[in-house]
Coordinates of C-alpha atoms in Angstrom, one line a residue:
M10 CA 70.6 95.4 -22.8
S11 CA 69.8 97.5 -25.2
H12 CA 69.3 101.5 -25.3
W13 CA 70.1 101.8 -21.5
S14 CA 69.3 105.9 -20.5
T15 CA 68.4 107.4 -16.9
A16 CA 65.2 105.3 -16.5
N17 CA 67.2 102.2 -16.5
I18 CA 69.1 103.9 -13.1
P19 CA 68.9 101.9 -9.7
A20 CA 67.0 103.8 -7.4
Q21 CA 69.7 105.7 -5.9
T22 CA 68.2 106.7 -2.3
G23 CA 71.1 106.2 0.7
R24 CA 73.5 106.9 -1.3
T25 CA 76.6 109.3 -1.5
A26 CA 78.4 110.4 -5.0
I27 CA 81.0 112.9 -5.2
V28 CA 81.1 114.5 -9.3
T29 CA 84.1 116.2 -9.7
G30 CA 83.5 118.9 -12.6
A31 CA 79.7 119.1 -11.4
N32 CA 78.9 123.0 -12.8
T33 CA 78.6 122.0 -16.3
G34 CA 78.3 120.3 -19.0
L35 CA 78.7 115.9 -18.9
G36 CA 79.3 116.4 -15.3
F37 CA 76.2 118.3 -14.7
E38 CA 74.2 115.7 -16.0
T39 CA 75.2 113.3 -13.7
A40 CA 74.9 114.7 -11.1
K41 CA 71.4 115.6 -12.2
A42 CA 71.0 112.3 -12.9
L43 CA 71.7 110.7 -9.6
A44 CA 69.9 113.6 -7.7
D45 CA 66.9 112.6 -9.4
K46 CA 67.1 109.1 -8.6
G47 CA 67.5 109.7 -4.7
A48 CA 71.0 110.2 -4.4
H49 CA 72.5 112.7 -1.9
V50 CA 75.3 114.0 -4.5
V51 CA 78.3 116.0 -3.7
L52 CA 79.4 119.0 -7.0
A53 CA 82.9 119.2 -6.4
V54 CA 84.0 121.6 -8.1
R55 CA 86.2 124.7 -8.2
N56 CA 84.0 127.4 -9.4
L57 CA 81.6 127.6 -5.9
D58 CA 79.3 130.2 -7.7
K59 CA 78.8 128.3 -10.6
G60 CA 78.5 125.2 -8.9
R61 CA 75.9 126.9 -6.6
A62 CA 74.1 128.0 -9.9
A63 CA 74.1 124.1 -10.8
A64 CA 72.8 123.1 -7.1
E65 CA 70.0 124.9 -7.8
R66 CA 69.5 123.8 -10.8
I67 CA 69.6 120.3 -10.0
G68 CA 67.3 120.5 -6.9
G69 CA 67.6 117.6 -4.5
D70 CA 70.0 116.3 -2.0
V71 CA 73.0 118.5 -3.2
V72 CA 76.1 120.4 -1.8
L73 CA 79.3 121.9 -3.0
Q74 CA 82.9 121.1 -2.4
R75 CA 85.7 123.2 -3.4
L76 CA 87.9 121.6 -5.4
D77 CA 91.0 122.4 -7.3
L78 CA 92.0 119.4 -9.4
G79 CA 95.3 121.9 -9.9
S80 CA 96.1 121.9 -7.0
L81 CA 96.9 119.3 -4.8
A82 CA 96.9 121.2 -1.6
S83 CA 93.3 121.5 -3.0
V84 CA 92.8 117.9 -3.1
R85 CA 94.2 117.5 -0.4
E86 CA 91.7 120.3 1.8
A87 CA 88.5 119.1 -0.2
A88 CA 89.4 115.1 0.3
E89 CA 90.4 116.0 4.6
E90 CA 86.6 117.9 4.7
L91 CA 84.3 115.1 3.0
K92 CA 86.3 112.6 5.1
A93 CA 85.2 114.6 8.4
T94 CA 81.8 115.6 6.9
Y95 CA 81.1 111.5 5.1
G96 CA 82.0 108.1 7.2
T97 CA 81.5 106.7 3.6
I98 CA 81.4 107.0 0.5
D99 CA 79.5 105.2 -2.4
L100 CA 80.3 106.9 -5.6
L101 CA 82.8 108.5 -6.8
I102 CA 82.7 110.1 -10.3
N103 CA 86.0 111.3 -11.6
N104 CA 84.8 113.8 -14.3
A105 CA 86.2 116.8 -14.3
G106 CA 89.2 117.4 -17.1
V107 CA 90.5 120.0 -19.5
M108 CA 91.2 120.6 -23.0
T109 CA 94.0 121.1 -25.7
P110 CA 94.3 124.7 -23.9
P111 CA 98.2 126.2 -24.6
K112 CA 101.2 125.2 -22.4
Q113 CA 100.1 126.4 -18.8
T114 CA 100.7 124.2 -15.8
T115 CA 99.3 123.6 -12.6
A116 CA 100.1 125.2 -9.7
D117 CA 102.9 122.5 -8.7
G118 CA 104.1 123.3 -11.5
F119 CA 102.5 119.8 -13.3
E120 CA 101.7 120.5 -17.9
L121 CA 97.9 121.3 -16.5
Q122 CA 96.2 118.6 -18.7
F123 CA 98.2 115.6 -16.9
G124 CA 98.3 117.2 -13.9
T125 CA 94.6 118.3 -13.3
N126 CA 93.1 115.2 -15.9
H127 CA 94.9 112.9 -14.8
L128 CA 97.3 113.6 -11.1
G129 CA 93.9 115.0 -9.5
H130 CA 92.2 113.1 -9.8
F131 CA 95.0 109.7 -9.4
A132 CA 95.6 111.9 -5.5
L133 CA 91.9 112.5 -4.6
T134 CA 90.7 108.9 -4.9
G135 CA 93.8 107.5 -3.6
L136 CA 92.5 110.4 -0.7
L137 CA 89.6 109.1 -0.2
L138 CA 89.4 104.8 -1.1
D139 CA 88.8 104.2 2.7
R140 CA 85.3 105.3 2.1
L141 CA 84.8 103.4 -0.1
L142 CA 86.1 100.0 1.1
P143 CA 84.3 99.1 3.6
V144 CA 81.0 99.7 1.3
P145 CA 80.1 97.2 -0.8
G146 CA 78.9 98.0 -4.6
S147 CA 81.1 100.8 -4.5
R148 CA 82.5 102.3 -7.6
V149 CA 85.2 104.6 -9.1
V150 CA 84.3 105.8 -11.8
T151 CA 87.3 108.2 -14.2
V152 CA 86.0 109.2 -17.5
S153 CA 88.4 108.9 -19.9
S154 CA 88.0 109.8 -24.1
V155 CA 87.8 108.5 -27.7
G156 CA 90.9 111.1 -27.4
H157 CA 93.4 108.8 -25.8
R158 CA 93.8 106.9 -28.7
F159 CA 95.7 110.7 -30.0
A160 CA 98.8 109.4 -27.7
R161 CA 100.7 105.8 -27.7
A162 CA 102.1 105.6 -25.1
I163 CA 102.4 107.6 -22.0
R164 CA 105.7 109.8 -22.1
F165 CA 107.6 108.6 -19.2
E166 CA 110.4 110.4 -20.8
D167 CA 109.1 114.0 -20.5
L168 CA 105.8 113.4 -19.1
Q169 CA 105.4 116.9 -18.5
W170 CA 106.4 118.2 -22.0
E171 CA 109.0 120.1 -21.7
R172 CA 110.9 119.1 -24.3
E173 CA 108.6 119.8 -26.8
Y174 CA 103.9 120.6 -26.2
N175 CA 101.4 119.1 -28.9
R176 CA 97.8 120.1 -26.8
L177 CA 96.1 117.1 -28.7
V178 CA 98.7 114.4 -27.7
A179 CA 99.0 115.7 -24.8
Y180 CA 95.3 115.5 -24.3
G181 CA 95.2 112.1 -25.7
Q182 CA 98.4 111.2 -23.2
S183 CA 96.0 112.7 -19.7
K184 CA 93.3 110.6 -21.1
L185 CA 95.2 107.9 -21.3
A186 CA 96.7 108.0 -18.6
N187 CA 93.2 107.4 -16.9
L188 CA 92.4 104.3 -18.9
M189 CA 95.6 103.0 -17.6
F190 CA 95.3 104.1 -14.1
T191 CA 91.5 102.6 -13.9
Y192 CA 92.9 99.1 -14.9
E193 CA 95.2 99.0 -12.4
L194 CA 92.9 100.1 -9.8
Q195 CA 91.1 97.5 -10.8
R196 CA 93.5 94.6 -10.4
R197 CA 94.5 95.8 -6.6
L198 CA 90.5 96.0 -5.9
T199 CA 90.4 92.9 -6.3
G200 CA 88.8 90.8 -3.7
Q201 CA 87.6 94.1 -2.6
R202 CA 84.1 95.9 -1.9
T203 CA 84.8 98.3 -4.5
T204 CA 85.5 98.5 -8.4
A205 CA 86.7 100.7 -10.4
L206 CA 85.4 101.6 -13.8
A207 CA 85.5 104.2 -17.0
A208 CA 83.9 105.4 -19.6
H209 CA 84.0 108.1 -22.2
P210 CA 81.3 110.8 -24.4
G211 CA 82.3 110.2 -27.3
G212 CA 81.5 113.8 -29.0
S213 CA 80.0 116.1 -26.6
D214 CA 78.8 119.3 -27.6
T215 CA 80.4 121.6 -24.0
E216 CA 82.5 123.9 -22.9
L217 CA 85.4 121.1 -23.1
A218 CA 86.5 122.6 -27.2
R219 CA 86.8 125.7 -26.2
H220 CA 90.6 125.3 -26.8
L221 CA 90.8 123.1 -29.5
P222 CA 93.7 124.3 -32.2
R223 CA 92.8 127.5 -34.1
A224 CA 92.1 124.5 -37.5
F225 CA 89.4 122.6 -35.2
Q226 CA 87.5 125.6 -34.1
L227 CA 86.7 126.3 -37.7
A228 CA 85.6 122.6 -38.2
L229 CA 83.2 122.7 -35.3
P230 CA 80.3 123.8 -37.0
L231 CA 80.3 120.6 -39.8
A232 CA 81.4 118.4 -37.1
R233 CA 78.5 119.2 -34.3
A234 CA 76.6 117.1 -36.1
L235 CA 78.4 114.4 -34.9
F236 CA 78.1 115.4 -31.6
Q237 CA 75.1 113.8 -28.9
E238 CA 74.3 116.7 -26.1
A239 CA 75.6 116.4 -22.9
A240 CA 72.2 114.5 -20.9
M241 CA 73.4 111.6 -23.9
G242 CA 77.3 111.2 -23.7
A243 CA 76.4 110.6 -19.6
L244 CA 75.3 108.3 -20.1
P245 CA 78.3 105.9 -20.2
T246 CA 79.0 107.2 -16.6
L247 CA 76.3 106.6 -15.1
R248 CA 76.0 102.8 -17.0
A249 CA 79.5 102.5 -15.3
A250 CA 78.5 104.4 -12.0
T251 CA 75.0 102.2 -11.6
D252 CA 74.0 99.3 -13.4
P253 CA 74.4 96.2 -11.5
G254 CA 75.8 93.9 -13.8
A255 CA 78.6 96.5 -15.0
L256 CA 82.6 94.8 -14.3
G257 CA 85.4 96.4 -12.7
G258 CA 88.1 97.1 -15.3
Q259 CA 84.9 97.9 -17.5
Y260 CA 84.6 100.6 -19.8
Y261 CA 81.5 102.2 -21.4
G262 CA 81.1 104.5 -24.6
P263 CA 78.3 105.7 -26.7
D264 CA 77.2 101.7 -29.4
G265 CA 76.7 104.2 -32.3
F266 CA 79.5 105.2 -35.0
A267 CA 83.2 105.0 -34.2
E268 CA 81.2 105.2 -30.7
Q269 CA 80.7 109.2 -31.3
K270 CA 76.9 109.2 -30.2
G271 CA 74.4 106.5 -29.1
H272 CA 73.6 104.4 -26.0
P273 CA 76.6 103.1 -23.4
K274 CA 77.9 100.2 -24.4
V275 CA 81.4 97.8 -23.0
V276 CA 84.1 99.1 -25.4
T277 CA 87.5 99.1 -25.6
S278 CA 90.5 100.6 -26.0
T279 CA 94.3 101.7 -27.4
E280 CA 96.4 97.9 -26.8
Y281 CA 99.5 100.4 -25.1
S282 CA 96.4 100.8 -22.2
Y283 CA 96.4 96.8 -21.7
D284 CA 100.3 97.7 -20.4
I285 CA 100.1 95.6 -17.1
E286 CA 104.0 96.7 -16.6
A287 CA 102.6 100.3 -17.7
Q288 CA 99.9 100.6 -15.6
R289 CA 102.8 99.6 -12.2
R290 CA 105.1 102.1 -14.2
L291 CA 102.7 105.3 -14.1
W292 CA 101.3 103.9 -10.2
A293 CA 104.7 104.2 -9.1
V294 CA 105.6 108.2 -11.2
S295 CA 102.5 109.1 -10.1
E296 CA 102.9 108.3 -6.2
E297 CA 105.5 110.0 -6.4
L298 CA 105.0 112.8 -7.8
T299 CA 101.5 113.5 -5.8
G300 CA 103.0 112.3 -2.7
V301 CA 100.0 110.3 -2.2
T302 CA 99.9 106.5 -1.4
F303 CA 97.0 104.2 -1.5
P304 CA 95.4 101.2 1.0
E305 CA 98.0 99.1 2.1
S306 CA 95.5 96.1 1.3
L307 CA 95.8 97.5 -2.5
D308 CA 99.9 97.1 -2.6
D309 CA 100.3 93.7 -4.3
P310 CA 97.9 93.3 -7.2
V311 CA 97.5 90.0 -8.9
T312 CA 99.3 89.8 -12.0
Q313 CA 96.6 89.9 -14.3
W314 CA 93.0 89.1 -15.1
D315 CA 91.8 85.9 -15.8
E316 CA 89.8 87.5 -18.8
L317 CA 89.5 91.2 -19.1
P318 CA 86.1 92.6 -17.8
S319 CA 85.8 95.3 -21.5
G320 CA 85.7 92.0 -23.6
R321 CA 89.7 92.4 -25.1
A322 CA 90.7 89.0 -26.0

């Protein structure tokens, strides 16, 4: 399907979607598009004041949920509140994230990008998955980035960057982890009613760029010609979440040059991201660090897909 857009989103009436980081940028546009199609949308945000302003701008059937992905206590509290409110969930869109901040840690002592972008979403997904599993066609969509290519591998020997800190590579590791989590989750979901997919927005003009190193900040005015508006950047996520033809394990990104701009299509990630043993190791470490285990029905994944839906040979 060429030039997929929000016009291709099927009616979402009767569906419940949770979107993290939905008060601005890609998350806002994702939530708005889903609400416009009739979904009941939960804006899972850290700042409730900004969340209220976003909800007013979106309109429709939209509610707020406080969620700080940098605190496992907050993640658990939000998950409990959501489970008390919703018997089933159709879409969980793991969108929120931070990019290239100075060295910081989460409330639990994790490097901020790895802790927020990956571990927070890993925990949230694990805690909410039993609300998705009974729902035919339910999906978990996790937003990665072309920046996953900044990291050659997961630094299992120094996950929290205690020896040294490179903000770009640390960001890349967190986004690589998002992809590896998606691929491993999909393998564990084989035979279930729920699927896991990933997406990336290409070069999108959002607030995430505010922490880029000074050299990158100086180049931003020129680089903006390569960026697209947040509404376009949200399309890969929306296609992964709503396209009836999308398959578990697929990764969507823009179809333009270097996947920077354009309409969403299936793309591929780095060779390392498909390493099954590394995926399993990351999964085990993530369970250990977060204290969150997934439903027992997902404990015995198949060895591999017969054919990777991503199109990777």
